[in-house]
Coordinates of C-alpha atoms (C1' of nucleotides) in Angstrom, one line a residue:
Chain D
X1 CA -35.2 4.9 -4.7
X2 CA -32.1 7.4 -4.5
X3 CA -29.3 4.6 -4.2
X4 CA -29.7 1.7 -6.2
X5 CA -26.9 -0.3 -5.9
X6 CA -25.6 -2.6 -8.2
X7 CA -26.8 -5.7 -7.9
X8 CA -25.2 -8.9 -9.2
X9 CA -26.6 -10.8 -12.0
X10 CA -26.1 -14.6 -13.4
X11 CA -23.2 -13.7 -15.2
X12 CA -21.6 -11.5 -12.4
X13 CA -21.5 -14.7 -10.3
X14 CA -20.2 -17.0 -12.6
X15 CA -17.4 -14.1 -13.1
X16 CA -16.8 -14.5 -9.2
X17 CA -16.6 -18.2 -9.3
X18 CA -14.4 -18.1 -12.1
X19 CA -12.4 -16.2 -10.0
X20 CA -12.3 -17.8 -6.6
X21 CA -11.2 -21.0 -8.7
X22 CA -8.4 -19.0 -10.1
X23 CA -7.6 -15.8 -8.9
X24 CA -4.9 -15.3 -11.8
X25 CA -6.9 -16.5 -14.5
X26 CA -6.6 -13.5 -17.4
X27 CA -9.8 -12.1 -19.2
X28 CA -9.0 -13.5 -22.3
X29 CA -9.6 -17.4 -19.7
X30 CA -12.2 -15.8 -18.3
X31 CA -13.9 -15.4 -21.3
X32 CA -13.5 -18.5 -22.7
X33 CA -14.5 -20.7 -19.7
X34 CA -17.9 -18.4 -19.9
X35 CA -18.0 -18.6 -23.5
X36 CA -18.4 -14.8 -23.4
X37 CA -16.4 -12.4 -25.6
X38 CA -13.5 -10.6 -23.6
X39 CA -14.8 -7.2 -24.3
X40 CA -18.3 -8.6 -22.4
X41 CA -16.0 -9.6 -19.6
X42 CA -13.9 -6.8 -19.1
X43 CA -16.9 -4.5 -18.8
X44 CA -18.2 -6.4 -16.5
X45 CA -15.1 -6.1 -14.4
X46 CA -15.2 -3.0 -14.2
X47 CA -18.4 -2.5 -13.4
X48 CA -17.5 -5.0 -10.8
X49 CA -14.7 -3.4 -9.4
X50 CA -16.3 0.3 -10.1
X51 CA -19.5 -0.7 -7.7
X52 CA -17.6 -1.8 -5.1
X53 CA -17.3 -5.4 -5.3
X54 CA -13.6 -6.2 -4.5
X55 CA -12.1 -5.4 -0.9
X56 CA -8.6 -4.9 -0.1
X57 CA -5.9 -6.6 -0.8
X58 CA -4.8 -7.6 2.1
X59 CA -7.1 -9.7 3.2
X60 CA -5.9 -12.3 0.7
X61 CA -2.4 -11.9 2.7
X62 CA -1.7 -14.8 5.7
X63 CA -1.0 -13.3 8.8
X64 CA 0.6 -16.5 9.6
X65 CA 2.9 -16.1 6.4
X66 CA 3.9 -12.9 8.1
X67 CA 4.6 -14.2 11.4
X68 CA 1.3 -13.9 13.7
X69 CA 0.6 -17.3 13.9
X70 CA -2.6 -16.4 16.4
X71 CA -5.8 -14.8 16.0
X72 CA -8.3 -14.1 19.0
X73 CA -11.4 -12.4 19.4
X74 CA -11.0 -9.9 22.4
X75 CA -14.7 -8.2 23.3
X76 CA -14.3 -4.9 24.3
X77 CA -16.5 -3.1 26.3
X78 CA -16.3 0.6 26.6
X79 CA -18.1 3.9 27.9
X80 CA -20.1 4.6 25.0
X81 CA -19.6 8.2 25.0
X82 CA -15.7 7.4 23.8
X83 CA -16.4 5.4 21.7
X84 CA -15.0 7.8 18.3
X85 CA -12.0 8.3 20.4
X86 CA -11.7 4.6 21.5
X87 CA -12.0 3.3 18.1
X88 CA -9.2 6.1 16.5
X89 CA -6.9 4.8 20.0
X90 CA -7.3 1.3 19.2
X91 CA -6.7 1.8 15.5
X92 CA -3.0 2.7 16.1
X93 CA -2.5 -0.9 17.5
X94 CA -1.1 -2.5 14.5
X95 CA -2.2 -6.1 15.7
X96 CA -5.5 -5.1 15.7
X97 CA -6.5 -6.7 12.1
X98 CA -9.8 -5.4 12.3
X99 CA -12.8 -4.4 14.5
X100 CA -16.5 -4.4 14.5
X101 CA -19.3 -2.0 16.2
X102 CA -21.5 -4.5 17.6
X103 CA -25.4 -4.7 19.0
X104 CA -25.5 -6.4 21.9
X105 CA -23.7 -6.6 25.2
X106 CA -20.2 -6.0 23.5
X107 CA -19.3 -2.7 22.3
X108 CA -16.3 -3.8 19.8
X109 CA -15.7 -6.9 18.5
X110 CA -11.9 -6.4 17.9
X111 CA -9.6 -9.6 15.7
X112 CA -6.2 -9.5 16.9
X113 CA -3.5 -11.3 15.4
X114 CA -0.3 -12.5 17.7
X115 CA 2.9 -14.3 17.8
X116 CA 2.1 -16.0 21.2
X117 CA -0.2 -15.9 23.9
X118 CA 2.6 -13.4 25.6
X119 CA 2.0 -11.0 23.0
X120 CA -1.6 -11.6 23.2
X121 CA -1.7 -10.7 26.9
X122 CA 0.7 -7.5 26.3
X123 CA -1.6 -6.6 23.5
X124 CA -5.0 -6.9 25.4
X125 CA -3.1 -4.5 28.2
X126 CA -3.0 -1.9 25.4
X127 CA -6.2 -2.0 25.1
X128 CA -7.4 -1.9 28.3
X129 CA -5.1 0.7 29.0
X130 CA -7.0 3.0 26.4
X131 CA -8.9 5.7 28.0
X132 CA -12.4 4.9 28.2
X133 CA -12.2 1.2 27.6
X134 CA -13.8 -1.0 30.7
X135 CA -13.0 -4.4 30.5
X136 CA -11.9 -7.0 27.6
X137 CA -12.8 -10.5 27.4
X138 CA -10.4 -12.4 25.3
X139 CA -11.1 -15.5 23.6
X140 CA -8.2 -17.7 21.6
X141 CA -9.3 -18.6 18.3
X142 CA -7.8 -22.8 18.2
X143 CA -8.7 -23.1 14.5
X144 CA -10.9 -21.6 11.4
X145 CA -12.9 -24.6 11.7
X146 CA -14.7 -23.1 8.2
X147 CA -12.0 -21.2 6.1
X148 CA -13.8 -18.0 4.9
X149 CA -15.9 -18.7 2.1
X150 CA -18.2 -17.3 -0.2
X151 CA -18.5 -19.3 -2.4
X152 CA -21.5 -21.7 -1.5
X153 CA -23.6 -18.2 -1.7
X154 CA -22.4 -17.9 -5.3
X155 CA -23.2 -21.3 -6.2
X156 CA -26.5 -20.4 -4.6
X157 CA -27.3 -17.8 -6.9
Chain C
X1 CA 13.4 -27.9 14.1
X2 CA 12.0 -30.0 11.9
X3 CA 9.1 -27.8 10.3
X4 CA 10.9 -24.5 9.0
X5 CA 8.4 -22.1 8.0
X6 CA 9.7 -20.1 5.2
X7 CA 9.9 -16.7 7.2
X8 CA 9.0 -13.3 4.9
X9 CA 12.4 -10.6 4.8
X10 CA 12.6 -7.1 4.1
X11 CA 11.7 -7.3 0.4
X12 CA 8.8 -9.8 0.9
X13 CA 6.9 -7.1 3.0
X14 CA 7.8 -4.7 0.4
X15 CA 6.2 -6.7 -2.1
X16 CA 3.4 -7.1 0.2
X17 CA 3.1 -3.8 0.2
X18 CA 3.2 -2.6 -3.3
X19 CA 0.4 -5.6 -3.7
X20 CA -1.6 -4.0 -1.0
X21 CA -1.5 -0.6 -2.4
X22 CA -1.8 -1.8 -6.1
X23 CA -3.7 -5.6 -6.4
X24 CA -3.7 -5.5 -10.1
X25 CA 0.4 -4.0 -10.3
X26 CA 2.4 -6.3 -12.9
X27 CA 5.5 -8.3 -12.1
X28 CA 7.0 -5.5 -14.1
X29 CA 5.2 -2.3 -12.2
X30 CA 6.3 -4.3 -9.0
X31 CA 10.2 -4.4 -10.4
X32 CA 10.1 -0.7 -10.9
X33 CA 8.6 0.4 -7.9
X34 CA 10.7 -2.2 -5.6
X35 CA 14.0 -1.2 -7.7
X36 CA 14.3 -5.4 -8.2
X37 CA 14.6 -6.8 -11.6
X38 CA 11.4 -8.6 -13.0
X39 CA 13.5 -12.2 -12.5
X40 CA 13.6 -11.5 -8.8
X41 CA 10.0 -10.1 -8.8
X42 CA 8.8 -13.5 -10.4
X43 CA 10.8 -15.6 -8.4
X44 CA 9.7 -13.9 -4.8
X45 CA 6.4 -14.3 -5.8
X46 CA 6.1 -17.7 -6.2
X47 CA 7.8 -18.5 -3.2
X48 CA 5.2 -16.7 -1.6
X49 CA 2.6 -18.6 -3.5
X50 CA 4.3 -21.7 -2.4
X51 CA 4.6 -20.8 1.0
X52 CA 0.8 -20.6 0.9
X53 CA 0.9 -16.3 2.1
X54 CA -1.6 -16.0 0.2
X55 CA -5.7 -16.6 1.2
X56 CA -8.5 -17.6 -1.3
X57 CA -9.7 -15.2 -3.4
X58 CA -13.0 -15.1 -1.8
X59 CA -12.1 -12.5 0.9
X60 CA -11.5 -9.8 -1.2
X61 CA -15.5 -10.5 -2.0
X62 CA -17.5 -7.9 -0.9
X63 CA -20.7 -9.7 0.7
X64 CA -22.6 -6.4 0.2
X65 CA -22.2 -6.9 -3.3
X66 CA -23.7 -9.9 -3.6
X67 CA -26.9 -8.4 -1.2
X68 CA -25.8 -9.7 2.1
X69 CA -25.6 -5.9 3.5
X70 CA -25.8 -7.5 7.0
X71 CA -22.9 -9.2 9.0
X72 CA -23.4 -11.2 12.4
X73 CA -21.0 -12.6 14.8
X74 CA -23.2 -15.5 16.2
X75 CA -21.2 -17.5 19.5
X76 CA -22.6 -21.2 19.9
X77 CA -22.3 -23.6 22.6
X78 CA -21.9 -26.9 21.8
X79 CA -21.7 -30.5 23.3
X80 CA -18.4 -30.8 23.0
X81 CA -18.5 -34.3 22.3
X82 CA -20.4 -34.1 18.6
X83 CA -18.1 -30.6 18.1
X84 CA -16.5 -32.6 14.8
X85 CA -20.0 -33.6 12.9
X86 CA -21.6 -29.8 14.1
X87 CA -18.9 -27.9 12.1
X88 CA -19.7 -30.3 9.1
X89 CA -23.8 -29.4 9.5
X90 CA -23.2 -26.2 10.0
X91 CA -20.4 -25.9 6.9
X92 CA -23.7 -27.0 5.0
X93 CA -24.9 -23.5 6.0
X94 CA -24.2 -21.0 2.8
X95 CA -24.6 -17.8 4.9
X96 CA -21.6 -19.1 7.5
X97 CA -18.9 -17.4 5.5
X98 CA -16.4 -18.4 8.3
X99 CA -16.1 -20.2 11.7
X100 CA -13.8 -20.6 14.3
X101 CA -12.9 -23.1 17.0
X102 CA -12.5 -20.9 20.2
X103 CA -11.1 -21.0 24.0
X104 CA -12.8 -20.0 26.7
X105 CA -16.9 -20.5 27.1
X106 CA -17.8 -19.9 23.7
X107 CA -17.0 -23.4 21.6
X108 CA -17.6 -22.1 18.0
X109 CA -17.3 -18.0 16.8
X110 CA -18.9 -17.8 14.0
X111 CA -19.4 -15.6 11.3
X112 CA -23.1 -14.8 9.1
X113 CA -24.0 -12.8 6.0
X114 CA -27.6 -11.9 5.7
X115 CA -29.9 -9.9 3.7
X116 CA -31.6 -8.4 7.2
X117 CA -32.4 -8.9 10.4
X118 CA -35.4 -11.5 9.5
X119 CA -32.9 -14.0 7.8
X120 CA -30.3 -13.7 10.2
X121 CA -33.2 -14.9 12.6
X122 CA -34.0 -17.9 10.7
X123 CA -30.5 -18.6 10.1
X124 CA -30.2 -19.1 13.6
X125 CA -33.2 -21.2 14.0
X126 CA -30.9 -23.4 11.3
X127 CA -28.0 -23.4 13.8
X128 CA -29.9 -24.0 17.0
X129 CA -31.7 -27.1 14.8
X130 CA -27.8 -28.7 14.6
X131 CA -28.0 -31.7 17.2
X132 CA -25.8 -31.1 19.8
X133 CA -26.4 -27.5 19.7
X134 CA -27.0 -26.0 22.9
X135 CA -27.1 -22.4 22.7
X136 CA -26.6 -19.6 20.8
X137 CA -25.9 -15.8 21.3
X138 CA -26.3 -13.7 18.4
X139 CA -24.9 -10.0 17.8
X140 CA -25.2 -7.6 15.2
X141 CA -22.0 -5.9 13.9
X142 CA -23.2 -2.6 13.5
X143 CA -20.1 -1.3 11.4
X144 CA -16.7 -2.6 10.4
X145 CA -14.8 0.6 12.5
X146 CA -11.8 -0.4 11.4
X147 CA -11.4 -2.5 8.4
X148 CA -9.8 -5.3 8.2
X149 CA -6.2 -4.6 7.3
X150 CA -2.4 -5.9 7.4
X151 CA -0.8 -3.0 6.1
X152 CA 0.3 -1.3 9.8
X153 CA 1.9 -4.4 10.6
X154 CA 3.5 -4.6 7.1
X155 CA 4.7 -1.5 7.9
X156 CA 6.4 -2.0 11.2
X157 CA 8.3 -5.1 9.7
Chain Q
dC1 C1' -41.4 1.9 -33.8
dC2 C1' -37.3 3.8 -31.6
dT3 C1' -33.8 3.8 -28.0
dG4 C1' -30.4 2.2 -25.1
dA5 C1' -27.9 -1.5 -23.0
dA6 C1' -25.4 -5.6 -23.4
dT7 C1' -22.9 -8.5 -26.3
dA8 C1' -19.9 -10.2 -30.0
dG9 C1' -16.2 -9.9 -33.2
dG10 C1' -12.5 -7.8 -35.4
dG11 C1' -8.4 -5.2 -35.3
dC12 C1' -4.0 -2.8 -33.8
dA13 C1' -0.1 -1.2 -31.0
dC14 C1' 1.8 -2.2 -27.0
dT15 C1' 3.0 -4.6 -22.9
dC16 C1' 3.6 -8.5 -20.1
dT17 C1' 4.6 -13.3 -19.3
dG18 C1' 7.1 -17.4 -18.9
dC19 C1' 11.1 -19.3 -19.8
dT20 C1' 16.0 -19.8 -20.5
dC21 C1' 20.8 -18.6 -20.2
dA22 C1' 25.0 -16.5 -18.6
dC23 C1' 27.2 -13.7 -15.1
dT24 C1' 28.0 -11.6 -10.5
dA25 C1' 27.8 -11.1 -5.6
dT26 C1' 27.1 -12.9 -1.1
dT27 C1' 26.7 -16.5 2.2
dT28 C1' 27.2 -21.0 3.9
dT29 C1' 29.4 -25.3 4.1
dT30 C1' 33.1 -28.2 4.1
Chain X
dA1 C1' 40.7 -21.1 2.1
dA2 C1' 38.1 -23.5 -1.4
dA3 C1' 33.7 -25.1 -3.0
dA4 C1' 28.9 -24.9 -3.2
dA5 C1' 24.6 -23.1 -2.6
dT6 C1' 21.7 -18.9 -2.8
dA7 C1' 20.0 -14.4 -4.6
dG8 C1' 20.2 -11.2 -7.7
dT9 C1' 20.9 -9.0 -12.5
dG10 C1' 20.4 -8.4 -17.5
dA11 C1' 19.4 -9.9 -21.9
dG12 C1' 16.5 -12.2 -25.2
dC13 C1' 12.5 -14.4 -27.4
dA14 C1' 8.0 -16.3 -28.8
dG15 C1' 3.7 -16.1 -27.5
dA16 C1' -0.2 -14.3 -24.9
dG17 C1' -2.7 -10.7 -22.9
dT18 C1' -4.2 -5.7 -22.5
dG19 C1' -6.3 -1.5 -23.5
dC20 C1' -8.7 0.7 -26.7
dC21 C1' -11.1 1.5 -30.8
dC22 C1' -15.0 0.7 -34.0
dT23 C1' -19.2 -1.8 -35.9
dA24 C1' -23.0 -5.1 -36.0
dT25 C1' -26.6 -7.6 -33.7
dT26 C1' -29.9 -8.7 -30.3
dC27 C1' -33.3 -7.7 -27.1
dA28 C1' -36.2 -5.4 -23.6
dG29 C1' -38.8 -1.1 -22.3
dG30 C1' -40.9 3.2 -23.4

DNA sequence: CCTGAATAGGGCACTCTGCTCACTATTTTT
DNA sequence: AAAAATAGTGAGCAGAGTGCCCTATTCAGG
């Protein structure tokens, strides 16, 4: 096989969940809640962070800590032809946090964050008023009824 | 008022920022580049600690890594009535990394990892099995066009 | 049997941290 | 206008952590 990624072992995990529990926790902790030797546990970081393994930063950052309050789910439906140039015009829209290329009957999947449903409906007008965009379906999110986790697929492992 | 949210200034976002661009930047890397001393630094963090701006440190997992190359946006329909014990079923579910309680005709967004298209199959078999699951519609995310990120709304601040 | 990868352990210079204290502005309250 | 809270600075110090080096051991695969 040409790309064989890096794939996680034992160890790797227990790293992870080391790390969800304390996301400030030095190597030198690390290594002794392992009961590995730090040098074992910095390679592995950085074989960790070197295939990949870590996103951004910012996705540790609450939007609601920086005054967007709201999140919604807007589906976006668009003449697939634009679709490049759609997804280059909706990326200058700052509240747009992120957005997904979907299969289905929706085009984008697009997470907005908000202040208030006023901004909500101002925002989804910028999007609609992209060129090649048809029609939006906005959905409020009320609540992250499960907080993002990944942690019962470590403990899986 | 009687619930002040401690609201992020000028220097916050800064920090923010610096963060975004550098996750692993020390308290004194931060002073330098902000032109702060490390006492402010230390201090500004933990108020944003306390203030609770920052997420678990599972999002800045990269699913991929741990072989769930695939993620699904799955919307379910739900009695409404048994809503409360379906979120606790379907938390039981590792590959739900995240869901949300939604507006509109769609009770529950929420959000799969899987290893291909045959688990995310069976995975919703095991949300259609909840009781008081009515329906489900399923879609792929073909990509992540844009990624999620906070930094053009850091920015604007 | 040899090789290469992973790990452990030690060491060393340097940096960072957590903490405290004293001092100065700048607001806010009274 | 005076007093008090708030934010920032600068300095210092002991202890901990980092990055990097080298060597020895174990263990699986060719």
């Amino acid at each position: 096989m040409f790309c064989t990624m890096y794939s996680l072992d034992k160890t790797d995990t227990k790293l992870l969940q080391a790390l969800s529990a304390d996301p400030r926790s030095t190597f030198v902790a690390l290594a002794d809640t392992l009961g590995l030797s730090r040098n074992t546990v910095q390679a592995r970081m950085k074989r960790l962070e070197d295939s990949g393994a870590f996103l951004g930063f910012d996705r540790r950052i609450n939007p609601a800590a920086l005054g967007y309050p709201l999140t919604a789910f807007i589906e976006v439906h668009v003449q697939q032809k634009r679709l490049a140039q759609i997804v280059i015009d909706l990326a200058l829209i700052p509240e747009i946090v992120q957005a997904h290329g979907m299969s289905g009957q929706t085009d984008l999947l697009v997470r907005v964050v908000c202040t208030d449903a006023a901004d909500l409906f101002r925002i989804d007008g910028t999007i609609l008023a992209c060129e090649g965009v048809e029609r939006t379906e906005t959905s409020l999110a009320m609540g992250e009824v499960i907080p993002y986790r990944l942690t019962p697929l470590l403990d899986r492992g």
